[in-house]
PDB file of C-alpha atoms in Angstrom:
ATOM      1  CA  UNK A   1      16.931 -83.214  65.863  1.00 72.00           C
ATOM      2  CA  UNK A   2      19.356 -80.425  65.423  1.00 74.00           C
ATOM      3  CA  UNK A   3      17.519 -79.682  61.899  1.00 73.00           C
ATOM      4  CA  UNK A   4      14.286 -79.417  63.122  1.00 65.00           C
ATOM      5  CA  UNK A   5      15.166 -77.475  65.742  1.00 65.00           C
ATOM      6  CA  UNK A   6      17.065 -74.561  63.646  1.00 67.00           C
ATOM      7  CA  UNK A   7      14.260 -74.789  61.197  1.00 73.00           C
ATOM      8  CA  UNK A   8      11.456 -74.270  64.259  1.00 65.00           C
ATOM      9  CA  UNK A   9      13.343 -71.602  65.168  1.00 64.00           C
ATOM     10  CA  UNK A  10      13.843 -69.905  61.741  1.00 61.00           C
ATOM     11  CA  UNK A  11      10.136 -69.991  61.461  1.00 61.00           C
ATOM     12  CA  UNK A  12       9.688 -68.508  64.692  1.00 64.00           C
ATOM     13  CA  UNK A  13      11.698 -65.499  63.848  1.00 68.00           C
ATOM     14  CA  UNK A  14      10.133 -65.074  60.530  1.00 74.00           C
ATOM     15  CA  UNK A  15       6.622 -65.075  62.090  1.00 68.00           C
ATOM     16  CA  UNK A  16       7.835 -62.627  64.552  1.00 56.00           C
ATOM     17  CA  UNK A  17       9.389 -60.379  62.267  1.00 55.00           C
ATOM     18  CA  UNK A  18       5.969 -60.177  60.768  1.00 58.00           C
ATOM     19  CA  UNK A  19       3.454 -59.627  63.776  1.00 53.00           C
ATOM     20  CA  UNK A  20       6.112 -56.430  64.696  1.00 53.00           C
ATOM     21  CA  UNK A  21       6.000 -55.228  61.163  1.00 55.00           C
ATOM     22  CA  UNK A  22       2.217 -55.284  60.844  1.00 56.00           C
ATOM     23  CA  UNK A  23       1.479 -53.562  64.927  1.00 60.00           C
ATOM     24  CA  UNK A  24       4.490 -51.209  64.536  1.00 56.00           C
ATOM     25  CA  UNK A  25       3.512 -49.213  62.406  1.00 54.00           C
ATOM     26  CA  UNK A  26      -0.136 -49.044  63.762  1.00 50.00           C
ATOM     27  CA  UNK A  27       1.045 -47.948  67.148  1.00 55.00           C
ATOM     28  CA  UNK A  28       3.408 -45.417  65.859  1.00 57.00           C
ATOM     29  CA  UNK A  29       3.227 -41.869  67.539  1.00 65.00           C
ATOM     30  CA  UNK A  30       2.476 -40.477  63.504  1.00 83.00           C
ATOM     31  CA  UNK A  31      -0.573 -38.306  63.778  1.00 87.00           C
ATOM     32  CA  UNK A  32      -3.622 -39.766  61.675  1.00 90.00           C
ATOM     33  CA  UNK A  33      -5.687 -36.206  61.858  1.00 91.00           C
ATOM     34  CA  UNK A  34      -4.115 -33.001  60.344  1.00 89.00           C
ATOM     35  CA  UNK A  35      -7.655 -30.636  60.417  1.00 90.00           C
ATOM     36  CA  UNK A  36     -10.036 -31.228  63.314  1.00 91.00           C
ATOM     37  CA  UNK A  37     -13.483 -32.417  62.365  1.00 91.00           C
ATOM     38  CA  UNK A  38     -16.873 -33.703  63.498  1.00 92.00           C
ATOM     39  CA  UNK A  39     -18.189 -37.392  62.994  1.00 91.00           C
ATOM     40  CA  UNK A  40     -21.607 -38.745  64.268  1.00 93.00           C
ATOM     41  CA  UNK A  41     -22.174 -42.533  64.054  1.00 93.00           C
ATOM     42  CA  UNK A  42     -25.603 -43.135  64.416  1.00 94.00           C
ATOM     43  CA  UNK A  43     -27.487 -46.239  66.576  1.00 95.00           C
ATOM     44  CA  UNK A  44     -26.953 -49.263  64.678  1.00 93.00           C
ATOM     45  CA  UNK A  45     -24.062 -48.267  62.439  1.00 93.00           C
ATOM     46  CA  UNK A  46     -21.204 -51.080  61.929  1.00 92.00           C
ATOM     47  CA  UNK A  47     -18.051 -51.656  60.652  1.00 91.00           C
ATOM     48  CA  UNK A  48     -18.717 -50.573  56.783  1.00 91.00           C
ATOM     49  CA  UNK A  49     -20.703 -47.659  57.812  1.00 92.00           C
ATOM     50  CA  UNK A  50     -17.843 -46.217  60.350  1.00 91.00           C
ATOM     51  CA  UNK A  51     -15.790 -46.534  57.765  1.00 89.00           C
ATOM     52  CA  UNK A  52     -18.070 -44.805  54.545  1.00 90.00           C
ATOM     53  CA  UNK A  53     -18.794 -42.052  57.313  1.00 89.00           C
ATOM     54  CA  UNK A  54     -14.717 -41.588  57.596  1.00 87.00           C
ATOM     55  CA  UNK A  55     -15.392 -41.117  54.070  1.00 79.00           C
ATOM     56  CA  UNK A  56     -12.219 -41.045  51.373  1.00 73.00           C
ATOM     57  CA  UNK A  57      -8.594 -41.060  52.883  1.00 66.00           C
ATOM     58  CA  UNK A  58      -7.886 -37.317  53.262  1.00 74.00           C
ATOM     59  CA  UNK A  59     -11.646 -36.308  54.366  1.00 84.00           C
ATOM     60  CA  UNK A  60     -11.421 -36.941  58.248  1.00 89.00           C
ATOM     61  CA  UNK A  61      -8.004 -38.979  58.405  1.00 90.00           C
ATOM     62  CA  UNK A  62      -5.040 -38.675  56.457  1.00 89.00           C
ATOM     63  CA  UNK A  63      -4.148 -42.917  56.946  1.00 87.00           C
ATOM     64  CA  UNK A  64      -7.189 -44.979  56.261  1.00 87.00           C
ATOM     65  CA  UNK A  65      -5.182 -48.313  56.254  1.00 87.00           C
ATOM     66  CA  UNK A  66      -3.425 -47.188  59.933  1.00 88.00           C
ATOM     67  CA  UNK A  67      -7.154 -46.683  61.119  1.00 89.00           C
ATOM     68  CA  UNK A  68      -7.875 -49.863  59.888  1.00 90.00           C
ATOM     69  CA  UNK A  69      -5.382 -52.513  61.209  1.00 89.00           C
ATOM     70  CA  UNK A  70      -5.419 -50.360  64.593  1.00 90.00           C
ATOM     71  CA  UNK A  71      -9.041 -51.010  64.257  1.00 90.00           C
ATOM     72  CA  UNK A  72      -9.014 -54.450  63.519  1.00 89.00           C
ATOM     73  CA  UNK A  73      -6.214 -55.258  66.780  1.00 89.00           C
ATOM     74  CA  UNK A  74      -8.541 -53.161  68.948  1.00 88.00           C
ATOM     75  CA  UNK A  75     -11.458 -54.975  68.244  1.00 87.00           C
ATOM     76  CA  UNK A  76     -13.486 -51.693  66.388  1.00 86.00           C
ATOM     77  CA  UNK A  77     -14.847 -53.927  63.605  1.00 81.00           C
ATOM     78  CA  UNK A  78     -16.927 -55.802  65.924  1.00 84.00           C
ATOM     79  CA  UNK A  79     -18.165 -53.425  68.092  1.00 87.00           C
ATOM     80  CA  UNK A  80     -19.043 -49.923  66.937  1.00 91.00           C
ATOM     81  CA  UNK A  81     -20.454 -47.371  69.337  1.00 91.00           C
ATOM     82  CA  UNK A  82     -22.572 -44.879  68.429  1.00 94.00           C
ATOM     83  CA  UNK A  83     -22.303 -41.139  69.099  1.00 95.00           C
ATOM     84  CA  UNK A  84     -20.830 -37.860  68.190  1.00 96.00           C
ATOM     85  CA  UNK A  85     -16.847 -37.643  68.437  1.00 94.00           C
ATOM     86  CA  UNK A  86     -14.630 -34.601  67.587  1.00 94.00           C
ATOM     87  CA  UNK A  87     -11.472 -36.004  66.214  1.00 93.00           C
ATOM     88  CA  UNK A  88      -8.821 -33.347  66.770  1.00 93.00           C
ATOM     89  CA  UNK A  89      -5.701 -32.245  65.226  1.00 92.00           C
ATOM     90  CA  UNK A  90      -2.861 -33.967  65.958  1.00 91.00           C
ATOM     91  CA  UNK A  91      -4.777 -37.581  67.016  1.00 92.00           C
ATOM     92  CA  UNK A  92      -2.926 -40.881  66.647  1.00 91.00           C
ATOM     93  CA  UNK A  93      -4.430 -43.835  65.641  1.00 89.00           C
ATOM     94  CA  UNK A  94      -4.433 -45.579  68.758  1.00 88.00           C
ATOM     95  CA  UNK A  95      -6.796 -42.426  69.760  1.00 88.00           C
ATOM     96  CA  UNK A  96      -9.400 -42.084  67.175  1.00 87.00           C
ATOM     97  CA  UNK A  97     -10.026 -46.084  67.466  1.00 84.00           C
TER      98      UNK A  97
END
């Protein structure tokens, strides 16, 4: 009983460790946006497009794969609304998603 006990509890731990090392990073306070830009998303747009419109890492954010798994926790890929958003200088991930 011992045994499976310590072993439960290693696994716990390990699976812990690994949730906190994949959101960490995502909810850092490490700005995503160096150069303020424009991005429209038009009626009807989803996940792919949002993300061809963000175009190549570098164009609109500097951290593609931060946009992404803050996208993915907050829900972004299934739900995309459209509009016209100014992403500015200095934005986090947390803030562009």
């Amino acid at each position: 009983m011992k045994k499976f006990l310590l072993i439960g509890g290693a696994v716990c731990l390990i699976l812990a460790a690994s949730v906190a090392a994949y959101i960490a990073p995502a909810l850092s306070s490490r700005s995503i946006v160096e150069v303020e830009s424009e991005i429209f998303i038009p009626t009807g747009a989803d996940y792919d497009t949002l993300l061809a419109l963000l175009g190549e890492e570098g164009e609109h954010i500097t951290d593609l794969a931060r946009f992404e798994r803050v996208a993915s926790l907050k829900g972004l890929s299934k739900s995309v609304r459209a509009g016209r958003y100014i992403l500015k200088e200095g934005m986090r991930a947390k803030s562009v998603v």
